[in-house]
Tab-separated table of C-alpha atoms and ligand atoms in Angstrom:
chain	number	residue	atom	x	y	z
A	100	MET	CA	56.005	46.405	75.720
A	101	LYS	CA	57.409	48.599	78.245
A	102	VAL	CA	56.526	48.245	82.072
A	103	LEU	CA	57.544	50.937	84.705
A	104	VAL	CA	57.696	49.283	87.910
A	105	THR	CA	57.650	51.706	90.962
A	106	GLY	CA	59.074	50.352	94.460
A	107	ALA	CA	61.346	48.123	92.647
A	108	ASP	CA	63.443	47.566	95.587
A	109	GLY	CA	60.682	45.973	97.724
A	110	GLN	CA	59.629	42.286	98.120
A	111	LEU	CA	57.651	42.490	94.982
A	112	GLY	CA	59.756	44.568	92.619
A	113	TYR	CA	62.467	41.894	93.274
A	114	GLU	CA	60.304	39.115	92.332
A	115	LEU	CA	59.101	41.113	89.313
A	116	LYS	CA	62.469	41.469	88.059
A	117	ARG	CA	63.275	37.829	88.516
A	118	SER	CA	60.488	36.761	86.337
A	119	CYS	CA	60.148	39.050	83.838
A	120	PRO	CA	58.911	38.274	80.346
A	121	GLN	CA	61.573	38.722	77.808
A	122	TYR	CA	58.792	40.223	75.466
A	123	ILE	CA	58.432	43.049	78.175
A	124	SER	CA	61.365	45.841	78.727
A	125	LEU	CA	61.017	46.484	82.281
A	126	ILE	CA	62.005	49.897	83.669
A	127	GLU	CA	62.603	49.660	87.338
A	128	THR	CA	62.541	52.668	89.639
A	129	ASP	CA	62.822	52.888	93.327
A	130	GLN	CA	62.203	55.916	95.975
A	131	GLU	CA	65.217	57.557	95.140
A	132	SER	CA	64.893	57.477	91.366
A	133	LEU	CA	61.102	58.235	91.443
A	134	ASP	CA	59.394	59.024	94.806
A	135	ILE	CA	55.790	58.473	93.888
A	136	THR	CA	54.455	61.280	96.142
A	137	ASP	CA	56.167	64.045	93.659
A	138	SER	CA	54.021	64.949	90.817
A	139	THR	CA	56.761	66.534	88.894
A	140	ALA	CA	58.685	63.318	89.110
A	141	ILE	CA	55.998	61.056	87.876
A	142	ALA	CA	55.396	63.512	84.738
A	143	ALA	CA	59.377	63.520	83.874
A	144	ALA	CA	59.144	59.589	84.514
A	145	PHE	CA	56.250	59.106	82.029
A	146	GLU	CA	57.374	61.619	79.615
A	147	GLU	CA	61.158	59.931	79.765
A	148	TYR	CA	60.135	56.212	79.622
A	149	ALA	CA	56.502	56.461	77.894
A	150	PRO	CA	55.493	52.958	79.279
A	151	ASP	CA	52.473	50.959	78.341
A	152	TRP	CA	52.053	49.945	81.887
A	153	LEU	CA	52.572	50.784	85.141
A	154	VAL	CA	53.228	48.651	88.007
A	155	ASN	CA	52.779	50.010	91.610
A	156	ALA	CA	54.741	48.306	94.125
A	157	ALA	CA	55.968	51.126	96.144
A	158	ALA	CA	54.029	51.265	99.297
A	159	TYR	CA	53.893	52.282	102.925
A	160	THR	CA	54.245	48.857	104.435
A	161	ALA	CA	55.164	49.233	108.370
A	162	VAL	CA	51.737	48.154	109.610
A	163	ASP	CA	52.109	49.315	113.206
A	164	LYS	CA	54.211	52.118	112.857
A	165	ALA	CA	51.107	53.707	110.422
A	166	GLU	CA	48.985	54.213	113.318
A	167	SER	CA	51.430	56.808	114.568
A	168	ASP	CA	52.210	57.938	111.157
A	169	GLN	CA	48.652	58.250	109.177
A	170	GLU	CA	49.670	61.647	107.265
A	171	ALA	CA	53.087	59.506	105.699
A	172	ALA	CA	50.949	56.438	105.022
A	173	GLU	CA	47.778	58.467	103.673
A	174	ALA	CA	50.365	60.160	101.374
A	175	ILE	CA	52.122	57.195	99.519
A	176	ASN	CA	49.404	54.607	99.992
A	177	ALA	CA	46.352	56.698	98.651
A	178	LYS	CA	47.590	60.383	97.588
A	179	ALA	CA	50.339	58.894	95.259
A	180	ALA	CA	48.451	56.147	93.702
A	181	GLY	CA	46.032	58.667	92.691
A	182	LEU	CA	48.563	60.751	91.226
A	183	LEU	CA	50.283	57.884	89.381
A	184	ALA	CA	46.633	56.981	88.102
A	185	SER	CA	46.149	60.509	86.516
A	186	ALA	CA	49.477	60.006	85.122
A	187	CYS	CA	48.481	57.266	83.377
A	188	VAL	CA	45.353	58.552	82.065
A	189	THR	CA	47.386	61.451	80.316
A	190	HIS	CA	49.852	59.217	78.956
A	191	SER	CA	47.100	56.505	77.883
A	192	ALA	CA	49.152	53.825	79.868
A	193	ARG	CA	47.635	50.912	82.184
A	194	MET	CA	48.123	50.394	86.025
A	195	VAL	CA	48.320	47.923	88.470
A	196	GLN	CA	47.708	48.817	91.866
A	197	ILE	CA	48.691	46.256	94.703
A	198	SER	CA	46.619	46.116	97.504
A	199	THR	CA	46.160	43.952	100.515
A	200	ASP	CA	43.940	41.585	102.789
A	201	PHE	CA	43.846	44.226	105.309
A	202	VAL	CA	41.114	46.152	103.542
A	203	PHE	CA	38.858	43.542	105.415
A	204	ASP	CA	37.645	43.361	108.878
A	205	GLY	CA	38.343	39.349	109.465
A	206	LEU	CA	34.980	38.436	110.759
A	207	GLN	CA	34.212	35.970	107.677
A	208	SER	CA	34.778	32.730	108.323
A	209	THR	CA	35.011	31.582	104.680
A	210	PRO	CA	37.450	33.310	102.044
A	211	TYR	CA	36.781	37.089	100.806
A	212	ALA	CA	35.636	37.151	97.607
A	213	PRO	CA	36.867	40.445	95.347
A	214	GLU	CA	33.422	41.908	95.468
A	215	ASP	CA	33.116	41.287	99.118
A	216	ARG	CA	32.086	44.909	101.302
A	217	PRO	CA	35.806	46.282	102.857
A	218	ARG	CA	36.063	47.620	106.243
A	219	PRO	CA	39.542	47.967	106.955
A	220	LEU	CA	40.675	48.334	111.011
A	221	SER	CA	43.796	50.165	110.784
A	222	VAL	CA	45.279	52.658	109.440
A	223	TYR	CA	47.466	50.695	106.693
A	224	GLY	CA	44.436	49.144	105.708
A	225	ALA	CA	42.289	52.041	105.328
A	226	THR	CA	44.965	54.073	103.450
A	227	LYS	CA	45.284	51.007	100.825
A	228	LEU	CA	41.434	50.911	100.584
A	229	ALA	CA	41.676	54.320	99.847
A	230	GLY	CA	44.890	53.768	97.275
A	231	GLU	CA	42.258	51.298	95.410
A	232	GLN	CA	39.408	53.590	95.646
A	233	VAL	CA	41.303	56.499	93.950
A	234	VAL	CA	42.942	54.467	91.477
A	235	SER	CA	39.748	52.790	90.198
A	236	GLU	CA	37.717	56.122	90.062
A	237	THR	CA	40.309	57.955	88.150
A	238	LEU	CA	41.357	54.908	85.568
A	239	PRO	CA	38.308	52.422	85.064
A	240	ASP	CA	40.314	49.873	83.444
A	241	ALA	CA	42.879	49.712	86.238
A	242	LEU	CA	44.129	46.173	87.468
A	243	ILE	CA	43.773	46.035	91.400
A	244	ILE	CA	45.550	42.796	92.830
A	245	ARG	CA	45.015	42.207	96.560
A	246	THR	CA	47.771	39.695	98.068
A	247	SER	CA	48.386	38.519	101.910
A	248	TRP	CA	51.099	37.859	104.224
A	249	LEU	CA	53.887	38.634	101.761
A	250	TYR	CA	57.454	37.238	102.045
A	251	SER	CA	60.626	36.982	99.800
A	252	ALA	CA	64.242	36.333	99.943
A	253	HIS	CA	64.629	39.911	99.369
A	254	GLY	CA	63.999	42.351	102.276
A	255	SER	CA	62.221	41.938	105.678
A	256	ASN	CA	59.350	39.480	106.427
A	257	PHE	CA	57.792	37.247	109.060
A	258	VAL	CA	60.027	34.308	107.371
A	259	LYS	CA	63.226	36.083	107.938
A	260	SER	CA	62.624	37.493	111.611
A	261	MET	CA	61.471	33.888	112.567
A	262	LEU	CA	64.468	32.667	111.362
A	263	ASN	CA	66.870	35.509	112.838
A	264	LEU	CA	64.536	34.748	116.469
A	265	MET	CA	65.018	30.981	116.054
A	266	GLN	CA	68.574	31.158	116.422
A	267	SER	CA	68.967	33.802	118.972
A	268	ARG	CA	65.746	32.562	121.381
A	269	ASP	CA	65.371	29.701	123.664
A	270	GLU	CA	61.614	29.678	122.855
A	271	LEU	CA	58.887	31.640	120.868
A	272	GLY	CA	55.175	32.438	121.480
A	273	ILE	CA	53.387	33.221	117.974
A	274	VAL	CA	49.755	34.254	117.690
A	275	CYS	CA	47.509	30.893	116.467
A	276	ASP	CA	44.179	33.542	116.418
A	277	GLN	CA	44.831	35.123	112.983
A	278	ILE	CA	44.300	32.826	109.999
A	279	GLY	CA	45.742	33.948	106.331
A	280	SER	CA	47.353	32.730	103.466
A	281	PRO	CA	51.172	32.944	103.472
A	282	THR	CA	52.499	34.138	99.774
A	283	TRP	CA	55.609	34.120	98.456
A	284	ALA	CA	56.229	37.261	96.176
A	285	ALA	CA	57.141	35.235	93.469
A	286	THR	CA	53.503	33.832	93.121
A	287	LEU	CA	52.202	37.312	93.240
A	288	ALA	CA	54.943	38.385	90.533
A	289	ASN	CA	54.113	35.584	88.219
A	290	ALA	CA	50.419	36.207	88.385
A	291	THR	CA	51.261	40.176	87.910
A	292	TRP	CA	52.722	39.250	84.671
A	293	GLN	CA	50.182	36.990	83.647
A	294	LEU	CA	47.297	39.423	84.403
A	295	ILE	CA	48.887	42.220	82.623
A	296	GLU	CA	49.338	39.564	79.519
A	297	LYS	CA	45.439	39.252	79.769
A	298	GLY	CA	45.087	42.588	79.511
A	299	ALA	CA	42.708	41.808	82.985
A	300	SER	CA	40.788	44.803	84.756
A	301	GLY	CA	39.249	45.162	87.971
A	302	ILE	CA	39.813	43.555	91.472
A	303	PHE	CA	41.738	40.321	91.524
A	304	HIS	CA	42.847	38.302	94.707
A	305	CYS	CA	46.027	36.750	94.680
A	306	SER	CA	47.879	34.647	97.475
A	307	ASP	CA	49.360	31.063	98.044
A	308	ASN	CA	46.619	28.261	98.256
A	309	GLY	CA	45.673	26.982	101.721
A	310	ILE	CA	45.597	28.693	105.000
A	311	ALA	CA	47.253	28.884	108.255
A	312	SER	CA	47.946	30.918	111.721
A	313	TRP	CA	50.991	32.859	112.088
A	314	TYR	CA	51.525	29.925	114.565
A	315	ASP	CA	51.498	27.430	111.824
A	316	PHE	CA	53.553	29.612	109.831
A	317	ALA	CA	56.270	29.704	112.341
A	318	VAL	CA	56.435	26.007	113.000
A	319	ALA	CA	56.326	25.307	109.393
A	320	ILE	CA	59.245	27.730	108.767
A	321	GLN	CA	61.347	25.909	111.579
A	322	GLU	CA	60.568	22.629	110.377
A	323	GLU	CA	61.616	23.318	106.851
A	324	ALA	CA	64.854	25.563	108.006
A	325	VAL	CA	65.901	22.346	110.016
A	326	VAL	CA	65.379	20.348	106.801
A	327	THR	CA	67.419	22.641	104.933
A	328	GLY	CA	70.393	23.026	107.242
A	329	LEU	CA	69.252	26.983	107.769
A	330	LEU	CA	68.698	26.120	111.568
A	331	LYS	CA	70.814	24.040	113.413
A	332	GLN	CA	68.111	22.818	115.913
A	333	GLU	CA	64.516	23.370	116.702
A	334	ILE	CA	63.522	25.557	119.625
A	335	PRO	CA	59.794	25.250	121.276
A	336	VAL	CA	57.237	27.425	119.949
A	337	ARG	CA	54.058	28.094	121.856
A	338	PRO	CA	51.051	29.288	120.368
A	339	ILE	CA	49.444	32.498	122.045
A	340	ARG	CA	46.346	34.527	121.642
A	341	THR	CA	46.224	37.928	119.646
A	342	ARG	CA	45.767	39.721	122.954
A	343	GLN	CA	48.782	38.356	125.097
A	344	TYR	CA	50.990	40.159	121.915
A	345	PRO	CA	49.292	43.608	121.547
A	346	THR	CA	50.338	45.746	118.537
A	347	PRO	CA	49.366	49.176	117.876
A	348	ALA	CA	47.438	48.176	114.703
A	349	ARG	CA	44.321	45.875	114.869
A	350	ARG	CA	44.772	43.178	112.174
A	351	PRO	CA	41.897	40.929	110.899
A	352	ALA	CA	41.392	37.808	112.581
A	353	TYR	CA	40.409	35.635	108.996
A	354	SER	CA	41.615	37.314	106.113
A	355	VAL	CA	41.996	34.353	103.422
A	356	LEU	CA	41.305	35.824	99.756
A	357	ASP	CA	39.198	33.907	97.492
A	358	LYS	CA	41.076	33.171	94.554
A	359	GLN	CA	38.761	31.365	92.266
A	360	GLN	CA	38.521	34.389	89.358
A	361	THR	CA	41.997	35.115	89.292
A	362	GLU	CA	42.922	31.148	88.831
A	363	SER	CA	40.582	30.720	86.103
A	364	GLN	CA	41.624	33.954	84.301
A	365	ILE	CA	45.068	33.129	84.310
A	366	GLY	CA	44.897	29.418	83.777
A	367	VAL	CA	46.794	28.568	87.074
A	368	ILE	CA	46.354	27.148	90.530
A	369	PHE	CA	48.501	28.915	92.659
A	370	PRO	CA	50.756	26.835	94.844
A	371	TYR	CA	50.094	25.435	98.350
A	372	TRP	CA	51.790	27.807	100.639
A	373	ARG	CA	54.287	25.350	101.990
A	374	VAL	CA	55.529	24.619	98.926
A	375	SER	CA	56.317	28.225	98.202
A	376	LEU	CA	58.032	28.375	101.663
A	377	ARG	CA	60.208	25.211	100.762
A	378	ASN	CA	61.121	27.117	97.255
A	379	MET	CA	61.777	30.593	98.822
A	380	LEU	CA	64.074	28.898	101.574
A	381	ALA	CA	65.927	27.333	98.928
A	382	GLN	CA	66.571	30.286	97.410
A	383	LEU	CA	67.843	31.807	100.639
A	384	ILE	CA	70.525	28.904	100.724
A	385	HIS	CA	71.549	29.685	97.204
A	386	GLU	CA	72.141	33.190	97.583
B	3	LIG	N1	54.522	42.714	102.908
B	3	LIG	C1	53.004	42.247	103.086
B	3	LIG	O1	53.016	41.269	104.016
B	3	LIG	C2	52.061	42.658	102.247
B	3	LIG	C3	50.626	41.937	102.357
B	3	LIG	C4	49.714	42.278	101.615
B	3	LIG	C5	49.757	43.347	100.581
B	3	LIG	N2	51.004	43.730	100.471
B	3	LIG	C6	50.849	44.927	99.465
B	3	LIG	O2	51.939	44.347	98.384
B	3	LIG	C7	52.380	45.407	97.630
B	3	LIG	C8	54.232	45.121	97.769
B	3	LIG	O3	54.777	45.078	99.093
B	3	LIG	P1	56.450	44.646	99.505
B	3	LIG	O4	55.775	43.777	100.924
B	3	LIG	O5	56.984	44.483	98.222
B	3	LIG	O6	56.523	46.087	99.987
B	3	LIG	P2	58.009	46.405	100.791
B	3	LIG	O7	59.307	45.498	100.505
B	3	LIG	O8	58.095	47.280	102.100
B	3	LIG	O9	58.405	47.451	99.415
B	3	LIG	C9	57.803	48.911	99.110
B	3	LIG	C10	58.695	49.197	98.267
B	3	LIG	O10	58.183	50.909	98.404
B	3	LIG	C11	59.076	52.078	98.462
B	3	LIG	N3	58.734	52.943	98.726
B	3	LIG	C12	58.159	53.582	100.088
B	3	LIG	N4	57.591	54.764	99.790
B	3	LIG	C13	57.691	55.281	98.189
B	3	LIG	C14	57.845	56.729	97.811
B	3	LIG	N5	57.403	57.510	98.512
B	3	LIG	N6	58.119	56.425	96.382
B	3	LIG	C15	59.150	55.361	95.878
B	3	LIG	N7	59.014	54.027	96.575
B	3	LIG	C16	58.377	54.157	98.094
B	3	LIG	C17	60.203	51.380	99.775
B	3	LIG	O11	61.303	51.738	99.766
B	3	LIG	P3	62.012	51.987	101.041
B	3	LIG	O12	62.327	50.778	101.579
B	3	LIG	O13	63.453	52.612	100.877
B	3	LIG	O14	61.220	52.770	102.132
B	3	LIG	C18	60.069	49.815	99.078
B	3	LIG	O15	61.107	49.475	98.825
B	3	LIG	C19	52.712	46.972	98.636
B	3	LIG	O16	51.248	47.604	97.917
B	3	LIG	C20	51.873	46.446	100.016
B	3	LIG	O17	50.898	47.206	100.593
B	3	LIG	C21	52.082	43.656	101.251
């Protein structure tokens, strides 16, 4: 089976490569070899590789920048997803579109199920939702996987920012009133391969299990990094409110995803987020 991955140089792309099952022939493309906003390049890639599945791991992921760069976010997260879906129709391929917890408004206090009503608060969230919609309208058997708070040893993310800041600052204030589930990209990559193997279609939620605020996540990163020797000493970490750390994009206060359907579909229980964090830090040390 041939699987073409777009945005293969991102966090998810990196983990998809690491965990690709042997029976799959992986075709990795990055922005240079396949710009997903370019319909001619997409057509050429489908002609050349004739993939059975396409995994769209490419995205405009700069949440705050998107507020002032709406056109680019829309072009990559929504229009390009539509172009890829159309190419899948033409070439009878299946498609995986990756989406986000930021499609929700965060007003719930219990985990969001796939069928709960999305109401994005940000340009990023709105463009990702538009991407989901155009993909499922164009390709009714598309597989849409929403995830949250992604990090990996490869690329920029909250874990690596914290490790840097904890070495250069005397103390940190981290937001404690946004709650979600930190997710190692390896968990998402494994689930993606398993859902493909099952031939799944529709919307699935995938994140590591358990919940945390960004503050809890930062404290855990520091504790684990000191134990492993990645950090020499601890610095004070203070919980602060969202209003004390204003950002251009509004974020959901609560964006925990309900993963029961996904777990029963593929027969796994996703790891507890802190176990995944430990595994990612171990990988970081050995790289
Ligand atoms: N990161 C999170 O916290 C998070 C949370 C929830 C959901 N998600 C979703 O999960 C998916 C994977 O995220 P990620 O964290 O792995 O993202 P990432 O690390 O930012 O990777 C995205 C990749 O897409 C590439 N890309 C951007 N524009 C492109 C274009 N026009 N054509 C081809 N490639 C292009 C980027 O290349 P350049 O680096 O060269 O721009 C980058 O390599 C995305 O759909 C994202 O929306 C992420």
